[in-house]
mmCIF file of N, CA and C in Angstrom:
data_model
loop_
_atom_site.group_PDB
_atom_site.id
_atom_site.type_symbol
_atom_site.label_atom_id
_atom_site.label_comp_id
_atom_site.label_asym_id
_atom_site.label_seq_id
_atom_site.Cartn_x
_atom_site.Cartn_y
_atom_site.Cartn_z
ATOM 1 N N UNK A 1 125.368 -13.519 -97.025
ATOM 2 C CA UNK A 1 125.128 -12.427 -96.095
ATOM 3 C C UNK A 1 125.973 -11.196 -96.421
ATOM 4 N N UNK A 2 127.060 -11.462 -96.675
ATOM 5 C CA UNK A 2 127.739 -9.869 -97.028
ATOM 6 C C UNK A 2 128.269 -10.060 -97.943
ATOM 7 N N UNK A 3 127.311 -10.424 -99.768
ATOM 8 C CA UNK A 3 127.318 -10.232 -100.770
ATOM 9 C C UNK A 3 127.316 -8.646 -101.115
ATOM 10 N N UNK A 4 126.091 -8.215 -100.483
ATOM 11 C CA UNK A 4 125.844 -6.390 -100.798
ATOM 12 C C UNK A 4 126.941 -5.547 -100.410
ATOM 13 N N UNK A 5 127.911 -6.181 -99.424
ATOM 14 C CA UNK A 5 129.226 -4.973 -99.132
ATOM 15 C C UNK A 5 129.699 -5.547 -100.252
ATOM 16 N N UNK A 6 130.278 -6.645 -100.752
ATOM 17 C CA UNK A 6 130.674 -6.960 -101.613
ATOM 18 C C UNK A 6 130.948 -6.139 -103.084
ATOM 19 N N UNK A 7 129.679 -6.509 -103.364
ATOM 20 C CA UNK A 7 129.051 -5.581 -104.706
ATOM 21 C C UNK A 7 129.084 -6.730 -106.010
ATOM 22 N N UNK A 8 128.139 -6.200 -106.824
ATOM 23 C CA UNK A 8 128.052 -7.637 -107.871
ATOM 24 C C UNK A 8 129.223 -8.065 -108.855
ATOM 25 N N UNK A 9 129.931 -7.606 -108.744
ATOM 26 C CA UNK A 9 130.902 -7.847 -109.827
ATOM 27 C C UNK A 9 131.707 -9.171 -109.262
ATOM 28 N N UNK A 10 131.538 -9.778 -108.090
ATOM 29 C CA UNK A 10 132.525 -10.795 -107.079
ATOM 30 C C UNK A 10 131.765 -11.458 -106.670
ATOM 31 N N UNK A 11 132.475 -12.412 -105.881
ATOM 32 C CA UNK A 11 131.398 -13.384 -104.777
ATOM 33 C C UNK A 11 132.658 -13.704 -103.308
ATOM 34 N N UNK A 12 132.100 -14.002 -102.738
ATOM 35 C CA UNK A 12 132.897 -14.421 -101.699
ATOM 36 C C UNK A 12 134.044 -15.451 -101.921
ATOM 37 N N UNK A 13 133.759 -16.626 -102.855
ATOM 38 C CA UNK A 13 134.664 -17.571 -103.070
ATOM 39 C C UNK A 13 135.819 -16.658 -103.851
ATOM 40 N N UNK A 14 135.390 -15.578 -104.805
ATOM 41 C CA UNK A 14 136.664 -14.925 -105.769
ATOM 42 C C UNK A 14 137.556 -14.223 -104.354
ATOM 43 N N UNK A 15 136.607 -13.174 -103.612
ATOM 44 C CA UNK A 15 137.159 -12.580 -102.777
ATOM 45 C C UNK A 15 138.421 -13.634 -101.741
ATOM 46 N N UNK A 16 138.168 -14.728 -101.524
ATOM 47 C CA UNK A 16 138.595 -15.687 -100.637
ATOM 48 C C UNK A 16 139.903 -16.024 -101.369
ATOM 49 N N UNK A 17 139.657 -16.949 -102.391
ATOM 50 C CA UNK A 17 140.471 -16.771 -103.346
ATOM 51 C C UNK A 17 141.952 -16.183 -103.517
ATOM 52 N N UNK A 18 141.546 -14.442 -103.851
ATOM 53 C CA UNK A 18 142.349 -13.632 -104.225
ATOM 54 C C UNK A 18 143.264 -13.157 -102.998
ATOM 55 N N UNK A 19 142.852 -13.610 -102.093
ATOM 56 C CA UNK A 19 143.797 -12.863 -100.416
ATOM 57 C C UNK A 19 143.094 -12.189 -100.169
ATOM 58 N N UNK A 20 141.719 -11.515 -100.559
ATOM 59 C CA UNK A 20 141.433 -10.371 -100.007
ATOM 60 C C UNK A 20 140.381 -10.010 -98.571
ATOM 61 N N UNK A 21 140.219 -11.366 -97.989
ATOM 62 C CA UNK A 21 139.368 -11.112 -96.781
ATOM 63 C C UNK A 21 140.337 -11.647 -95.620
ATOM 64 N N UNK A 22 140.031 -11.200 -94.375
ATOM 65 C CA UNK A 22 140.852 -11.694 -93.582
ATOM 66 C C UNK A 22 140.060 -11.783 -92.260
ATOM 67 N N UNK A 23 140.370 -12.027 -91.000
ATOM 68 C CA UNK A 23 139.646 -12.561 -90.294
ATOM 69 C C UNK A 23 140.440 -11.835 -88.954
ATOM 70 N N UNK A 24 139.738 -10.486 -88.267
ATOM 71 C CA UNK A 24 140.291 -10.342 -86.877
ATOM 72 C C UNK A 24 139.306 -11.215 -85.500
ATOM 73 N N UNK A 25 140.282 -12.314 -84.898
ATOM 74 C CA UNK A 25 139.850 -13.043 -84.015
ATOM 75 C C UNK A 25 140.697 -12.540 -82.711
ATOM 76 N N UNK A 26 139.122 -12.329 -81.852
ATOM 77 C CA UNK A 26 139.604 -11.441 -80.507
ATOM 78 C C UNK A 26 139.294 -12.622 -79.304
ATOM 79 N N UNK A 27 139.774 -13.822 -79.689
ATOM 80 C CA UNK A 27 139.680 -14.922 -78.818
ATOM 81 C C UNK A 27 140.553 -14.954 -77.676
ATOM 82 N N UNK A 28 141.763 -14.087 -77.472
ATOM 83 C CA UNK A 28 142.240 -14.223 -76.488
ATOM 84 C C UNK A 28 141.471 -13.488 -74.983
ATOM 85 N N UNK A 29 140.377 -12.328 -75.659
ATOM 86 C CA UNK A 29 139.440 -11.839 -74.899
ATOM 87 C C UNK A 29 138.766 -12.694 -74.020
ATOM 88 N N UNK A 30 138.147 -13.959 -74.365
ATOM 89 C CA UNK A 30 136.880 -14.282 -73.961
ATOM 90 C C UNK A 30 137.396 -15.005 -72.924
ATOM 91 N N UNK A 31 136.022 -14.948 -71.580
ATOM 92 C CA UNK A 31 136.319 -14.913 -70.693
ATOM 93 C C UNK A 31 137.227 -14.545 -69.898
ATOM 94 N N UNK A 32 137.722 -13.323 -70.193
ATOM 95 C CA UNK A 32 139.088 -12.419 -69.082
ATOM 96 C C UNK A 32 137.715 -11.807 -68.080
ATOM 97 N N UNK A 33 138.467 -11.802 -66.703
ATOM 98 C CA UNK A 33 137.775 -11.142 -65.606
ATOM 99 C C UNK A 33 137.300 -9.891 -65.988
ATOM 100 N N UNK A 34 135.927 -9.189 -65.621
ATOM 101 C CA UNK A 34 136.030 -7.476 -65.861
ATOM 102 C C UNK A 34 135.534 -7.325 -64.424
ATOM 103 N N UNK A 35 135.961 -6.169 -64.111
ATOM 104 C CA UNK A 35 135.802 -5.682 -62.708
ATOM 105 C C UNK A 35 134.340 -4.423 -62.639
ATOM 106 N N UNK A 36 134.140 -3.612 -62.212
ATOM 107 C CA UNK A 36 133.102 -2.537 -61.888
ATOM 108 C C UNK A 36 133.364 -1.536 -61.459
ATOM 109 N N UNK A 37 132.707 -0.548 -62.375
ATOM 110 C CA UNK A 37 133.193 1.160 -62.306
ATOM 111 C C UNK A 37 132.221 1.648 -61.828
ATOM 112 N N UNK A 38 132.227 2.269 -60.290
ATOM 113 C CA UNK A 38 131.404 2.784 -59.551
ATOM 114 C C UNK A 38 129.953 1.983 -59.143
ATOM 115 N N UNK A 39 130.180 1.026 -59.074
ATOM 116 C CA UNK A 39 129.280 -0.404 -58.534
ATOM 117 C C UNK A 39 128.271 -1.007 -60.278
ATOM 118 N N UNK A 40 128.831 -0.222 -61.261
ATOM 119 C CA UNK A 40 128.284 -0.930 -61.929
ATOM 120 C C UNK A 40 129.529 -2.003 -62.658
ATOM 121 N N UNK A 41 128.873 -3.284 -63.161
ATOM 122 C CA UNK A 41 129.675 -4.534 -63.533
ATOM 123 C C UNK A 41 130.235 -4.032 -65.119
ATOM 124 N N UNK A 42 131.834 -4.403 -65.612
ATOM 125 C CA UNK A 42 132.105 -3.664 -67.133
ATOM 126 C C UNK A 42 131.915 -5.113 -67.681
ATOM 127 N N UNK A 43 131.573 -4.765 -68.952
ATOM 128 C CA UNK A 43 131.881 -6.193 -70.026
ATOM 129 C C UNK A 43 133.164 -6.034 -71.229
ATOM 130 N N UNK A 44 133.121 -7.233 -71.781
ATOM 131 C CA UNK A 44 134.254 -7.365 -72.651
ATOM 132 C C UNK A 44 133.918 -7.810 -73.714
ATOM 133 N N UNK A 45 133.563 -8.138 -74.690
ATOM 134 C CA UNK A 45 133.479 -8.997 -76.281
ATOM 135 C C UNK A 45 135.019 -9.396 -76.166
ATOM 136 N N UNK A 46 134.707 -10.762 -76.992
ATOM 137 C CA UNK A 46 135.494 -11.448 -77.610
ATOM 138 C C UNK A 46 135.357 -11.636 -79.188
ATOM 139 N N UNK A 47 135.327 -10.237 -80.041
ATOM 140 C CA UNK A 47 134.564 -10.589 -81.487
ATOM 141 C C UNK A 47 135.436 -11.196 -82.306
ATOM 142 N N UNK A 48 134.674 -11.655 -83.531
ATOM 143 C CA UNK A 48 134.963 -12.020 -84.838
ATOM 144 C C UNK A 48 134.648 -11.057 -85.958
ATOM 145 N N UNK A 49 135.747 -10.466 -86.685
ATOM 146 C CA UNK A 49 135.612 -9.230 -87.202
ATOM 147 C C UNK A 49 135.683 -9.996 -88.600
ATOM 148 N N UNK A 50 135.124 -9.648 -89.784
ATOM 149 C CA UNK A 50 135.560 -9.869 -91.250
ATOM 150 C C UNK A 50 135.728 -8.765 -92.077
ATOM 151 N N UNK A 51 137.537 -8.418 -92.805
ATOM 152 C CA UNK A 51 137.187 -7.194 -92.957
ATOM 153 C C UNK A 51 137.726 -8.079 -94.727
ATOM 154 N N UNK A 52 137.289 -6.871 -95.281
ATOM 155 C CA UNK A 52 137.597 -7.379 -97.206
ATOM 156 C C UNK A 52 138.199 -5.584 -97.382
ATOM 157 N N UNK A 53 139.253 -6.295 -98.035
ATOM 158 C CA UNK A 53 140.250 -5.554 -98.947
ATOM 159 C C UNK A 53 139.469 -5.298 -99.965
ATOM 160 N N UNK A 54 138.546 -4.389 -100.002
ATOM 161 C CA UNK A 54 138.477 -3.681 -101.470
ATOM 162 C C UNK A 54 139.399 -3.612 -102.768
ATOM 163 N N UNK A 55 138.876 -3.490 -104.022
ATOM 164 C CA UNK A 55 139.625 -3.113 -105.142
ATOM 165 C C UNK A 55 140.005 -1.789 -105.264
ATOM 166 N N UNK A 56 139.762 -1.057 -104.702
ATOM 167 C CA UNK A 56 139.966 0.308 -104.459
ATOM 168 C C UNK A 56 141.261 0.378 -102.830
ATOM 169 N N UNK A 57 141.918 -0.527 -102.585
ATOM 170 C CA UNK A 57 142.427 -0.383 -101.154
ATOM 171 C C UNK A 57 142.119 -0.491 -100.038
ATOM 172 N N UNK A 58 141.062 -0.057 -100.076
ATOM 173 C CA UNK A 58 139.765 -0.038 -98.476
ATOM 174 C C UNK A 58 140.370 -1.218 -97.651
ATOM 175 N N UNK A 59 140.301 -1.093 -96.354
ATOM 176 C CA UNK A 59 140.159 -2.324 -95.489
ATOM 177 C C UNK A 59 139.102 -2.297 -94.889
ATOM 178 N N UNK A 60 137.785 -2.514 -95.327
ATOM 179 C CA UNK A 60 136.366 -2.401 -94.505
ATOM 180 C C UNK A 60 136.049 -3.549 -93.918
ATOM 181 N N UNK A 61 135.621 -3.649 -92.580
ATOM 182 C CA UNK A 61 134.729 -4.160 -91.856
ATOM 183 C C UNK A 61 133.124 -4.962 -93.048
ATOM 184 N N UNK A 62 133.102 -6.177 -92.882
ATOM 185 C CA UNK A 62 132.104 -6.632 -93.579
ATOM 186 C C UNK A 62 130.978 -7.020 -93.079
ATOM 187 N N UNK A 63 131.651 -7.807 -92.121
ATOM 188 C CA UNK A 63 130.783 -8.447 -90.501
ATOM 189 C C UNK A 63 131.247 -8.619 -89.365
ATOM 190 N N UNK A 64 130.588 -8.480 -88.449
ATOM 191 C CA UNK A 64 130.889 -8.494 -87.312
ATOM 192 C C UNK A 64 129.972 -9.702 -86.730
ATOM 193 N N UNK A 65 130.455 -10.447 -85.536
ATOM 194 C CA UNK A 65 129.848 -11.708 -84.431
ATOM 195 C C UNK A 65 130.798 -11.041 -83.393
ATOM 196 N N UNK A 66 130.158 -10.605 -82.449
ATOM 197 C CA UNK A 66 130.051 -10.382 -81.237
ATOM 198 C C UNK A 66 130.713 -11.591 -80.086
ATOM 199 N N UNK A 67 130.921 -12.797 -80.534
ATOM 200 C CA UNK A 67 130.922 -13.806 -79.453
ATOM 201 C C UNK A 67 132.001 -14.654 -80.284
ATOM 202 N N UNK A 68 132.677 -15.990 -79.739
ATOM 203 C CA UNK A 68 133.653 -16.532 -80.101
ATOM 204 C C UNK A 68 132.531 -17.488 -81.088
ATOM 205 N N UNK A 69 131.061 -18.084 -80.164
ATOM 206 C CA UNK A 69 130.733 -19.048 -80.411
ATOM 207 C C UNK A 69 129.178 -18.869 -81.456
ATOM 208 N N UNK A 70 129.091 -19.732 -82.252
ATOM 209 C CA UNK A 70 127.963 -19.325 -83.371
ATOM 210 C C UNK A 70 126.784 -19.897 -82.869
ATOM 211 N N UNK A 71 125.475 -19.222 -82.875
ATOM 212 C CA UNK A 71 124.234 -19.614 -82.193
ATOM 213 C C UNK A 71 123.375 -18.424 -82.082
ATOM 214 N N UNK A 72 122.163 -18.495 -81.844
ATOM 215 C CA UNK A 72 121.149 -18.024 -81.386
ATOM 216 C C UNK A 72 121.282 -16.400 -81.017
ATOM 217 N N UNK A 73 122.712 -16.587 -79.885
ATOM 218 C CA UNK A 73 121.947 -15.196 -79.096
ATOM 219 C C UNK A 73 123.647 -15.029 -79.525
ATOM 220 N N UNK A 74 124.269 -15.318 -80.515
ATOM 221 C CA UNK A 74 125.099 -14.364 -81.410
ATOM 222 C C UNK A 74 125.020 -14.156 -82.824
ATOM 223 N N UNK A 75 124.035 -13.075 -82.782
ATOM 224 C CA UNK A 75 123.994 -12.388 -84.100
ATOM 225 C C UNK A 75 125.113 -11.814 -84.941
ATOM 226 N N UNK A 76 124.996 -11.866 -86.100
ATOM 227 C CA UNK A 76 126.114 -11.496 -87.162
ATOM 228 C C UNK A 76 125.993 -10.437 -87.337
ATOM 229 N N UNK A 77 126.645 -8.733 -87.025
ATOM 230 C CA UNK A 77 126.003 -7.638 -87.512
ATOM 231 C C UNK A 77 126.784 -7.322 -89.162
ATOM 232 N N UNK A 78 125.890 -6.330 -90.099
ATOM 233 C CA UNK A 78 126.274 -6.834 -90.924
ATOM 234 C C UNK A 78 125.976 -4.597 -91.527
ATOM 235 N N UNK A 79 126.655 -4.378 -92.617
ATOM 236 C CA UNK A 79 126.747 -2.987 -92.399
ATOM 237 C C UNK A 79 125.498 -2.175 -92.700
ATOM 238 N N UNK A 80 124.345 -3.028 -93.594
ATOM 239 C CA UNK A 80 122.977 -2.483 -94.088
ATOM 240 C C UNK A 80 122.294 -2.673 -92.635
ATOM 241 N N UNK A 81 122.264 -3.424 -91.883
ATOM 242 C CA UNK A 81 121.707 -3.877 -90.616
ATOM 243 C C UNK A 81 120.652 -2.473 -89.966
ATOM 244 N N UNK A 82 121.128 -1.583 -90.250
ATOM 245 C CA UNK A 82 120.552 -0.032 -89.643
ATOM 246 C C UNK A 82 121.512 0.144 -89.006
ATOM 247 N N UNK A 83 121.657 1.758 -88.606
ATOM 248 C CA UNK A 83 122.638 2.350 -88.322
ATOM 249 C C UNK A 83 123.183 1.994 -86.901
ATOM 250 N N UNK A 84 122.638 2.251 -86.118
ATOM 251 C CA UNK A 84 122.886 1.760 -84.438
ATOM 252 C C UNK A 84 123.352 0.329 -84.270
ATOM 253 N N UNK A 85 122.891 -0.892 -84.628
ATOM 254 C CA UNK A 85 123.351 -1.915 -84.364
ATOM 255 C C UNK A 85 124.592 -2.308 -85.113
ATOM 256 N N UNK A 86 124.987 -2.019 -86.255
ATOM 257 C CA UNK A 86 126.108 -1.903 -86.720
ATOM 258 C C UNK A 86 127.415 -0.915 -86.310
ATOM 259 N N UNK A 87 127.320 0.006 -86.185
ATOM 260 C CA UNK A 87 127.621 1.076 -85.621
ATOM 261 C C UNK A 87 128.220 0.688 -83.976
ATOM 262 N N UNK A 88 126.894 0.033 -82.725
ATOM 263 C CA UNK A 88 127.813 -0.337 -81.799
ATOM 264 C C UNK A 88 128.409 -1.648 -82.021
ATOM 265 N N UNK A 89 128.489 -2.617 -83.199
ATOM 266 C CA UNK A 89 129.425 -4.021 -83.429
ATOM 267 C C UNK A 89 130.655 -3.190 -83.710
ATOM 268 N N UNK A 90 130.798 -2.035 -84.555
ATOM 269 C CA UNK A 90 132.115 -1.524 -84.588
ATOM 270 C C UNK A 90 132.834 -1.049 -83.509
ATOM 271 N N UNK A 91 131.716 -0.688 -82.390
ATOM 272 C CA UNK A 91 132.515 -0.030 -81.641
ATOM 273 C C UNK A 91 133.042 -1.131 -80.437
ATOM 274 N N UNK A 92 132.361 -2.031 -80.017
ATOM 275 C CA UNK A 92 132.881 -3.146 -79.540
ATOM 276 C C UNK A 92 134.166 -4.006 -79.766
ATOM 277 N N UNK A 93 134.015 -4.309 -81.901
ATOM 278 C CA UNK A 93 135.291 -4.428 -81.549
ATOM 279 C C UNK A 93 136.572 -3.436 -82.009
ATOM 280 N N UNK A 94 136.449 -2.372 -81.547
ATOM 281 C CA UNK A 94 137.071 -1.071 -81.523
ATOM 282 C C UNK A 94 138.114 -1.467 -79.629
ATOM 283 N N UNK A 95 136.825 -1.528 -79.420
ATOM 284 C CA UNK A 95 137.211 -1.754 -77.711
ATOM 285 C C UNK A 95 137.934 -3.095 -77.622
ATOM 286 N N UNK A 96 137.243 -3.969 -78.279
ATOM 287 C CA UNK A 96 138.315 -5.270 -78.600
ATOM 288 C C UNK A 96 140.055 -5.448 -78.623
ATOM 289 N N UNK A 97 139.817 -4.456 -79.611
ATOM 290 C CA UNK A 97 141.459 -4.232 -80.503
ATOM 291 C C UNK A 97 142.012 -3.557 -79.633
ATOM 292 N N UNK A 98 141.525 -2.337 -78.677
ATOM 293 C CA UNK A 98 142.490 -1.803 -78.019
ATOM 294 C C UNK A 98 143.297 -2.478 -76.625
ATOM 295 N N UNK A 99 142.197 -2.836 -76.510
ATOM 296 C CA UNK A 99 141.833 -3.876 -74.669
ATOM 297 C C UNK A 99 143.617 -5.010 -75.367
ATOM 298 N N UNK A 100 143.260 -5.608 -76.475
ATOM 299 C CA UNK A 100 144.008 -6.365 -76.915
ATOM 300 C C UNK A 100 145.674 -5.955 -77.175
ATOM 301 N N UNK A 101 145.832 -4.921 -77.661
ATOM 302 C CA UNK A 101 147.029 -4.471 -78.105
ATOM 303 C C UNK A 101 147.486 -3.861 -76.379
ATOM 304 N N UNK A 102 146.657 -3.354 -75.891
ATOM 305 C CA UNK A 102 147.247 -2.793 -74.433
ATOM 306 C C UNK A 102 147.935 -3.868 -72.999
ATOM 307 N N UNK A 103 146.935 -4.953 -73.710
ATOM 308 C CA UNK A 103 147.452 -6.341 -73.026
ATOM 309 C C UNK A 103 148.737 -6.743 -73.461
ATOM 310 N N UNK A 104 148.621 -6.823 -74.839
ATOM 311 C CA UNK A 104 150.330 -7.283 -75.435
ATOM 312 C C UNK A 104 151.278 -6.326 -75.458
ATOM 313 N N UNK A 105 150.782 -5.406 -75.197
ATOM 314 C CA UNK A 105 152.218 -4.461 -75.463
ATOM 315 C C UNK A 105 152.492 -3.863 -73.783
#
């Protein structure tokens, strides 16, 4: 699945391998209470982020899962995906990371 961010010169096992993928897990998220802003209900993700260290430095985002748990009605977004659905997996866990660091700190 995210051979094409990749690019052909690698595979996932080299990438794995070498140190260069890493794994942001926003599990301490899932299931925290959310409350409601002006009678509407807020939500939260709990994502699974995969980002790969490029050979060039990059720390890019490879894939995104939306949910702690793998199945059906959690799709993998992935960066060719089209623009919008990839686009809001970043921004989710954007909201993830902050929700997270504002809790711990």
């Amino acid at each position: 699945m995210v051979a094409p961010s990749l690019g052909p010169s690698t595979s996932l096992q080299r990438e794995m391998e070498g140190g260069r993928l890493f794994l942001a897990d926003y599990g301490l998220l899932e299931g925290l209470p959310t409350g409601s802003l002006g009678g509407e209900p807020q939500f939260l993700a709990a994502p699974l982020c995969l980002l790969w260290l490029s050979h060039r430095g990059d720390l890019l985002p490879i894939a995104i899962q939306l949910s702690q748990h793998a199945g059906p009605h959690a799709p993998i977004f992935l960066p060719g995906d089209g623009h919008w659905g990839w686009t809001l997996a970043k921004l989710w866990v954007r909201l993830a990371h902050f929700t997270l660091h504002e809790m711990v700190t």
